[in-house]
Amino acid sequence: MEKTASQGTIGEIVAADFRTAKVFEKYKIDFCCGGNVALDSACEKTGINLAAISKELEAVKKSPMDRSQNYAAWELPFLADYIINTHHTYLKENTEQIAAYASKISTVHGPHHPEMIEISKNFDKIATDMAAHLREEEEVFFPAIKRVYAAKKSGSRPLATDLETLKTSFTKLDEEHVLIGDATHAIRHLTNEYVVPADVCNTVMVTYQKLKEFEDDLHKHVHLENNILFLKATLL
Ligand SMILES: [Fe+2]
């Protein structure tokens, strides 16, 4: 029997139809790192009306889905390349610049806005952790996924070392996603949901905009990895 839009974990709901992510964003429900909970439990915990959100989820699913957004239907090697070409490239092009902005506002406004010092520290930690994390995904984990996938598809036996890599890297990378996710949530909290204080310069406005963009991109990135790529890779 087909699941309704509100059955399953939040991660599964978004993996089946990415358009539902917008609804979860609206209700501030985490669908990437914290997506492994059932919708009714999340609603109970946050006081959100289950019937109302279920209705909205059903509504977004009504129009036919464009295959270009149907990530769950893509072959794993294609999805891995897509993640590198969009999300990893975004991070490589933007992380250094955001860290520099955060450092600048920390120096200029830190004396009156100590939260900006904390924002800069949190972002520096993300930037350092992220560089090693991307390297492991691109040089170790994704190539192993591609080799195992190709072997299974051609009917041959995957290398034992690759299967072992899938297991060990999965656990490590998943834990790193949680830590990076926690640090971005801390930044969101420190910025008061990216609301720019009245007494600061334009650099703060640009920094907060970039931090928000960074978090939005990360949500989609981690969702594609945790709820689709990693999950399917462990089932290969
Ligand atoms: Fe990634």
Coordinates of C-alpha atoms and ligand atoms in Angstrom, one line a residue:
M1 CA 0.0 0.0 0.0
E2 CA 1.4 3.5 -0.9
K3 CA 2.3 5.6 2.1
T4 CA 0.5 8.9 2.6
A5 CA 2.5 12.1 2.6
S6 CA 2.7 12.1 6.4
Q7 CA 3.7 8.5 7.1
G8 CA 7.3 7.4 7.8
T9 CA 10.2 9.4 9.2
I10 CA 10.7 13.0 8.1
G11 CA 13.8 12.0 6.3
E12 CA 11.9 9.3 4.3
I13 CA 9.1 11.8 3.5
V14 CA 11.5 14.3 2.1
A15 CA 13.6 11.6 0.3
A16 CA 10.4 10.4 -1.5
D17 CA 9.5 14.0 -2.5
F18 CA 11.9 16.9 -2.0
R19 CA 9.1 19.4 -2.5
T20 CA 7.9 18.5 1.1
A21 CA 11.1 20.1 2.4
K22 CA 9.5 23.5 2.0
V23 CA 6.7 22.5 4.4
F24 CA 9.2 21.3 7.0
E25 CA 11.3 24.5 6.6
K26 CA 8.1 26.5 7.2
Y27 CA 7.5 24.7 10.5
K28 CA 11.2 24.7 11.4
I29 CA 11.3 20.9 11.5
D30 CA 14.8 19.5 10.8
F31 CA 14.7 17.1 7.8
C32 CA 18.4 16.4 7.4
C33 CA 20.6 15.5 10.5
G34 CA 17.5 15.2 12.7
G35 CA 15.3 13.6 10.0
N36 CA 15.3 10.1 11.6
V37 CA 12.1 10.7 13.6
A38 CA 8.5 9.9 12.7
L39 CA 6.4 13.0 11.8
D40 CA 3.8 12.4 14.6
S41 CA 6.6 12.3 17.2
A42 CA 8.1 15.5 15.9
C43 CA 4.7 17.2 16.0
E44 CA 4.1 16.0 19.5
K45 CA 7.4 17.2 20.7
T46 CA 7.1 20.7 19.1
G47 CA 3.4 21.3 19.5
I48 CA 2.7 21.4 15.8
N49 CA -0.7 20.4 14.6
L50 CA -0.3 17.0 12.8
A51 CA -3.5 17.3 10.8
A52 CA -2.5 20.7 9.5
I53 CA 1.0 19.8 8.4
S54 CA -0.2 16.5 6.9
K55 CA -2.7 18.5 4.8
E56 CA 0.0 20.8 3.5
L57 CA 2.3 17.8 2.7
E58 CA -0.5 16.1 0.7
A59 CA -1.1 19.4 -1.1
V60 CA 2.5 19.8 -2.3
K61 CA 2.5 16.3 -3.6
K62 CA -0.5 16.8 -5.8
S63 CA 1.3 18.2 -8.9
P64 CA 3.3 15.8 -11.0
M65 CA 7.0 15.7 -10.0
D66 CA 9.7 16.9 -12.3
R67 CA 12.3 14.1 -12.7
S68 CA 15.1 16.7 -12.3
Q69 CA 14.0 16.9 -8.6
N70 CA 13.3 13.2 -8.1
Y71 CA 16.7 12.6 -6.4
A72 CA 15.5 9.3 -5.0
A73 CA 15.1 7.9 -8.5
W74 CA 18.6 8.8 -9.7
E75 CA 21.4 6.3 -10.0
L76 CA 23.8 6.6 -7.1
P77 CA 26.9 7.5 -9.1
F78 CA 24.9 10.3 -10.7
L79 CA 23.6 11.5 -7.4
A80 CA 27.2 11.5 -5.9
D81 CA 28.5 13.6 -8.8
Y82 CA 25.5 16.0 -8.5
I83 CA 26.3 16.5 -4.8
I84 CA 29.9 17.2 -5.6
N85 CA 29.1 19.6 -8.5
T86 CA 26.5 21.6 -6.6
H87 CA 26.9 21.4 -2.9
H88 CA 30.6 20.7 -2.5
T89 CA 31.4 23.3 -5.1
Y90 CA 29.2 25.8 -3.2
L91 CA 31.1 25.1 0.0
K92 CA 34.5 25.4 -1.7
E93 CA 33.5 28.7 -3.3
N94 CA 31.9 30.3 -0.2
T95 CA 33.2 28.9 3.0
E96 CA 36.4 31.0 3.1
Q97 CA 34.6 34.2 2.2
I98 CA 32.0 33.7 4.9
A99 CA 34.7 32.9 7.5
A100 CA 36.4 36.2 6.6
Y101 CA 33.2 38.2 6.9
A102 CA 32.4 36.5 10.3
S103 CA 35.9 37.3 11.5
K104 CA 35.5 40.9 10.4
I105 CA 32.2 41.5 12.2
S106 CA 33.6 39.7 15.3
T107 CA 36.4 42.2 15.4
V108 CA 34.4 45.3 14.6
H109 CA 31.2 44.6 16.5
G110 CA 32.3 42.0 19.1
P111 CA 32.7 44.5 21.9
H112 CA 29.0 45.5 21.7
H113 CA 27.7 42.2 20.2
P114 CA 29.6 39.3 21.9
E115 CA 27.4 36.9 20.0
M116 CA 29.4 37.8 16.8
I117 CA 32.6 36.5 18.4
E118 CA 30.8 33.2 19.1
I119 CA 29.4 33.1 15.5
S120 CA 32.9 33.6 14.1
K121 CA 34.3 30.8 16.4
N122 CA 31.5 28.4 15.4
F123 CA 31.9 29.1 11.7
D124 CA 35.7 28.6 11.9
K125 CA 35.1 25.2 13.4
I126 CA 32.7 24.3 10.6
A127 CA 35.1 25.5 8.0
T128 CA 38.0 23.4 9.4
D129 CA 35.8 20.3 9.9
M130 CA 34.1 20.7 6.5
A131 CA 37.4 20.7 4.5
A132 CA 38.4 17.2 5.8
H133 CA 34.9 15.9 5.6
L134 CA 34.5 16.8 1.9
R135 CA 37.9 15.3 1.1
E136 CA 36.9 12.0 2.7
E137 CA 33.7 11.9 0.8
E138 CA 35.2 12.8 -2.6
E139 CA 38.4 10.7 -2.3
V140 CA 37.3 7.7 -0.3
F141 CA 33.5 7.2 0.3
F142 CA 32.0 8.3 -3.0
P143 CA 34.5 6.4 -5.2
A144 CA 33.8 3.3 -3.1
I145 CA 30.1 3.7 -3.6
K146 CA 30.6 4.0 -7.4
R147 CA 32.8 0.9 -7.5
V148 CA 30.4 -1.2 -5.4
Y149 CA 27.5 0.0 -7.5
A150 CA 29.2 -0.8 -10.8
A151 CA 30.2 -4.3 -9.5
K152 CA 26.6 -5.1 -8.4
K153 CA 25.2 -3.8 -11.7
S154 CA 27.5 -5.9 -13.8
G155 CA 26.8 -9.0 -11.6
S156 CA 30.4 -9.2 -10.2
R157 CA 31.4 -9.3 -6.6
P158 CA 32.4 -5.9 -5.0
L159 CA 35.8 -5.6 -3.4
A160 CA 35.7 -6.5 0.3
T161 CA 37.8 -3.4 1.1
D162 CA 35.1 -1.2 -0.6
L163 CA 32.3 -2.8 1.4
E164 CA 34.3 -2.2 4.6
T165 CA 34.9 1.4 3.5
L166 CA 31.1 1.9 3.1
K167 CA 30.5 0.7 6.6
T168 CA 33.3 2.6 8.4
S169 CA 33.0 5.9 6.5
F170 CA 29.3 5.9 6.8
T171 CA 29.4 5.9 10.6
K172 CA 32.1 8.6 10.7
L173 CA 30.6 10.9 8.1
D174 CA 27.2 10.6 9.6
E175 CA 28.6 11.7 13.0
E176 CA 30.4 14.6 11.3
H177 CA 27.1 15.7 9.8
V178 CA 25.5 15.9 13.2
L179 CA 28.4 18.0 14.6
I180 CA 28.4 20.4 11.6
G181 CA 24.6 20.6 11.8
D182 CA 24.8 21.4 15.5
A183 CA 27.2 24.2 14.8
T184 CA 25.0 25.8 12.1
H185 CA 22.0 25.5 14.5
A186 CA 24.1 27.3 17.1
I187 CA 24.8 30.1 14.6
R188 CA 21.2 30.4 13.8
H189 CA 20.4 30.7 17.5
L190 CA 23.2 33.3 18.0
T191 CA 22.0 35.4 15.1
N192 CA 18.5 35.3 16.5
E193 CA 17.3 33.6 13.2
Y194 CA 19.4 35.9 11.1
V195 CA 17.8 39.1 12.3
V196 CA 20.3 41.9 11.8
P197 CA 20.6 44.3 14.9
A198 CA 19.8 47.9 14.2
D199 CA 23.2 49.4 15.3
V200 CA 25.5 47.6 12.9
C201 CA 27.1 48.0 9.5
N202 CA 26.2 46.5 6.2
T203 CA 28.8 43.8 6.5
V204 CA 26.7 42.2 9.2
M205 CA 23.7 42.2 6.9
V206 CA 25.7 40.5 4.2
T207 CA 27.3 38.0 6.6
Y208 CA 23.9 37.0 8.1
Q209 CA 22.5 36.6 4.5
K210 CA 25.4 34.4 3.6
L211 CA 25.1 32.4 6.8
K212 CA 21.5 31.7 6.1
E213 CA 22.3 30.7 2.5
F214 CA 25.0 28.4 3.9
E215 CA 22.6 26.7 6.3
D216 CA 19.9 26.3 3.6
D217 CA 22.4 24.7 1.2
L218 CA 23.7 22.5 4.0
H219 CA 20.2 21.2 4.8
K220 CA 19.6 20.0 1.3
H221 CA 23.2 18.7 1.0
V222 CA 23.0 16.6 4.2
H223 CA 19.5 15.4 3.3
L224 CA 20.7 14.1 -0.1
E225 CA 23.5 12.3 1.6
N226 CA 21.9 11.0 4.8
N227 CA 18.5 10.2 3.6
I228 CA 19.2 9.0 0.0
L229 CA 22.9 8.4 -0.9
F230 CA 24.3 7.0 2.3
L231 CA 21.1 5.0 3.1
K232 CA 21.1 3.4 -0.4
A233 CA 24.8 2.8 -0.3
T234 CA 24.5 0.8 2.9
L235 CA 21.9 -1.4 1.2
L236 CA 24.1 -2.2 -1.8
Ligands
FE1 FE 28.9 16.0 1.1

